[in-house]
Coordinates of C-alpha atoms in Angstrom, one line a residue:
X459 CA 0.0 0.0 0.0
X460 CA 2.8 2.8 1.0
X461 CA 4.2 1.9 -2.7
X462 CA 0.9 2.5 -4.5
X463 CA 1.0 5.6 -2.1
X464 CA 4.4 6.8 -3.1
X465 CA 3.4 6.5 -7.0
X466 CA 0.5 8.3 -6.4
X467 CA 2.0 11.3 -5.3
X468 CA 5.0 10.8 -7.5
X469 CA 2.2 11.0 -10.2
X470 CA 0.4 14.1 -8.5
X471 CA 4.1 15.7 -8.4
X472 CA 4.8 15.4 -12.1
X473 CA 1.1 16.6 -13.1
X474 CA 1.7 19.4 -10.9
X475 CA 5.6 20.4 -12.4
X476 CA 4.2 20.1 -15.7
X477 CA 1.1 22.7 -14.9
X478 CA 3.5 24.9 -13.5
X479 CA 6.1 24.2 -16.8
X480 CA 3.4 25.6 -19.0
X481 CA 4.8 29.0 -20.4
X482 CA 2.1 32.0 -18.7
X483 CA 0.9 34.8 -20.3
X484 CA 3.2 37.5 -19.7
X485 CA 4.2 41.2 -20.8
X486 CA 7.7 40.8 -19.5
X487 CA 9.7 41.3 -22.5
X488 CA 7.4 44.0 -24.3
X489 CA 8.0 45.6 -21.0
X490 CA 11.5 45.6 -21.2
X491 CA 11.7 46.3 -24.5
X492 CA 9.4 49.4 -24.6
X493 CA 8.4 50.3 -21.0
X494 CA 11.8 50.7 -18.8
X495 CA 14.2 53.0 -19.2
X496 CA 15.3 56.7 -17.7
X497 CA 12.1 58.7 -18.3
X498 CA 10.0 55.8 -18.0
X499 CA 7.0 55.7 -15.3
X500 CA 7.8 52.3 -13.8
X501 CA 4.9 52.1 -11.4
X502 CA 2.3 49.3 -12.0
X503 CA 0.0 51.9 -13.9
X504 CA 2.7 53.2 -15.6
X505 CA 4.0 50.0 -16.9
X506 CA 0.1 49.0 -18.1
X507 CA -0.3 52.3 -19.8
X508 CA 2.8 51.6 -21.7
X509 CA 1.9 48.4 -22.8
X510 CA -1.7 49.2 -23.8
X511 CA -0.1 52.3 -26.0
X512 CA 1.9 50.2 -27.9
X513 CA 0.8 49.7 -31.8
X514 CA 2.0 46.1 -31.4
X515 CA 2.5 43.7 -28.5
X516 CA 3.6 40.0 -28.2
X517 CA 1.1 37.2 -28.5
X518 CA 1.8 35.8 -25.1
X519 CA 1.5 39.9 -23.9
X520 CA -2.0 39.9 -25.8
X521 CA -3.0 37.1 -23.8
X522 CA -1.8 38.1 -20.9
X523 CA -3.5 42.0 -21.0
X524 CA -6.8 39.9 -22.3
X525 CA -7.1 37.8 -19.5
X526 CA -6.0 40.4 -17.1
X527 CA -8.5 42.8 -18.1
X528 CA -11.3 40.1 -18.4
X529 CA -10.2 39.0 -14.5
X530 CA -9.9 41.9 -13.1
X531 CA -12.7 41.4 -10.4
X532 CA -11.1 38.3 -9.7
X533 CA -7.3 39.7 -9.3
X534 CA -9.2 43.4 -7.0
X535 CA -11.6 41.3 -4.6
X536 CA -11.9 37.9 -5.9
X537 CA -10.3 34.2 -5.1
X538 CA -6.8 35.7 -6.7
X539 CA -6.8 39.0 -4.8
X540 CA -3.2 39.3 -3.7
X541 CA -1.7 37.5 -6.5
X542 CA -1.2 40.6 -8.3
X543 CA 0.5 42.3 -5.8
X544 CA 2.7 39.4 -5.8
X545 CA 3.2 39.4 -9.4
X546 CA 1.3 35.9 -9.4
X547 CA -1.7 36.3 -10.8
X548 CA -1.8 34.2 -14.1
X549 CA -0.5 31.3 -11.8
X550 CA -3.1 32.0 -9.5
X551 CA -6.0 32.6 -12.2
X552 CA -4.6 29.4 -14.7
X553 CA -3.0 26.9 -12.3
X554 CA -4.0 27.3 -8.1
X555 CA -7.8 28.4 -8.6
X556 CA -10.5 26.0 -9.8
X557 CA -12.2 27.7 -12.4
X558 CA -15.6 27.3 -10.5
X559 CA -14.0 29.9 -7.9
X560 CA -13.8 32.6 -10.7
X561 CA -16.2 34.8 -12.6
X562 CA -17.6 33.3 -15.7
X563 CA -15.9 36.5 -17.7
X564 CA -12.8 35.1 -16.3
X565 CA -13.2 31.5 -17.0
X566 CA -14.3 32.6 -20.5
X567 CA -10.9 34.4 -20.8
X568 CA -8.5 31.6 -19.2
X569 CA -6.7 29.6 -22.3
X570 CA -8.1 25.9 -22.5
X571 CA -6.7 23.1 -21.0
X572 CA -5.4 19.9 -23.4
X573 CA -7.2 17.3 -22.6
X574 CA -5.3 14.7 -20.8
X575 CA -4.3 11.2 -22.8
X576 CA -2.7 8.2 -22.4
X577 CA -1.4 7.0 -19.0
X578 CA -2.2 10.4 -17.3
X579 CA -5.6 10.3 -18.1
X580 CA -6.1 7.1 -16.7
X581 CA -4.0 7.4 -13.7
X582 CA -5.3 10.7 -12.9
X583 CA -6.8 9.1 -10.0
X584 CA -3.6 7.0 -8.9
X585 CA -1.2 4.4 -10.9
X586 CA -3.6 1.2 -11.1
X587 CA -4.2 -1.9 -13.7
X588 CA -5.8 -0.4 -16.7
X589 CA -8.6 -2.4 -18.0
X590 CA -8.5 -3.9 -21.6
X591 CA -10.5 -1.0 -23.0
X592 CA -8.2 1.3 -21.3
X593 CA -5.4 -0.1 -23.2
X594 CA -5.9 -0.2 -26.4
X595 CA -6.5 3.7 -25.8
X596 CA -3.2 3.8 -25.3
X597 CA -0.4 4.9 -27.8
X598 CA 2.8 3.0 -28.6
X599 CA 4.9 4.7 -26.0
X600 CA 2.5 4.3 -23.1
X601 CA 2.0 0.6 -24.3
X602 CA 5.6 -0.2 -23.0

């Protein structure tokens, strides 16, 4: 039992790293490429009214402003209220909150999870013996 125990959180871990891994939606080189600098206002409202001014931004900064501004309830008063002060808050919003805990405007804005396939799906719920269905959902790779 303490092995089946030990995979299952082995398991939990890796699902966990790999959530985590995901690159977030950031602004973080568009804002120092175009917002920092001498003259620059480098306060938080600063920094967002640079990056909304610029004629283009990033794809991972359009995101990231997208969700932000569709959040923002949830990021003032809501479930991920001190994550922005902590500069957390797509970590917060997209990885530690279950969406149910956020405003539908913000679940509508979050990016959509891959669905999971192969042993992960099935082992979501701890490492087991797959039944014969299971396996033949299986690719190659997961076969070994």
């Amino acid at each position: 039992i303490e092995m089946a125990r030990l995979w299952h959180l082995l398991l939990v871990a890796s699902l966990l790293a790999t959530a985590g891994a995901a690159k977030m939606p950031s602004c973080e080189d568009d804002t120092g490429a175009h917002c920092l600098g001498d003259d620059a206002d480098m306060s938080p409202e600063g920094i967002d009214k640079c990056l909304r001014g610029l004629s283009s931004r990033s794809a991972t900064c359009e995101e990231y402003l997208k969700i932000s501004a569709a959040c923002d309830e949830d990021l003032s008063s809501g479930p991920c209220g001190r994550a922005r002060d902590d500069g957390e808050e797509m970590l917060c919003l997209i990885v530690r909150t279950k969406p149910a805990e956020l405003s539908a405007k913000c679940q509508a804005a979050l990016p959509k999870k891959e669905e999971v396939k192969g042993l992960k799906k099935f082992w979501l719920d701890g490492k087991r013996e797959l039944t014969e269905t299971e396996e033949k959902d299986l690719n190659e790779e997961d076969q070994d």
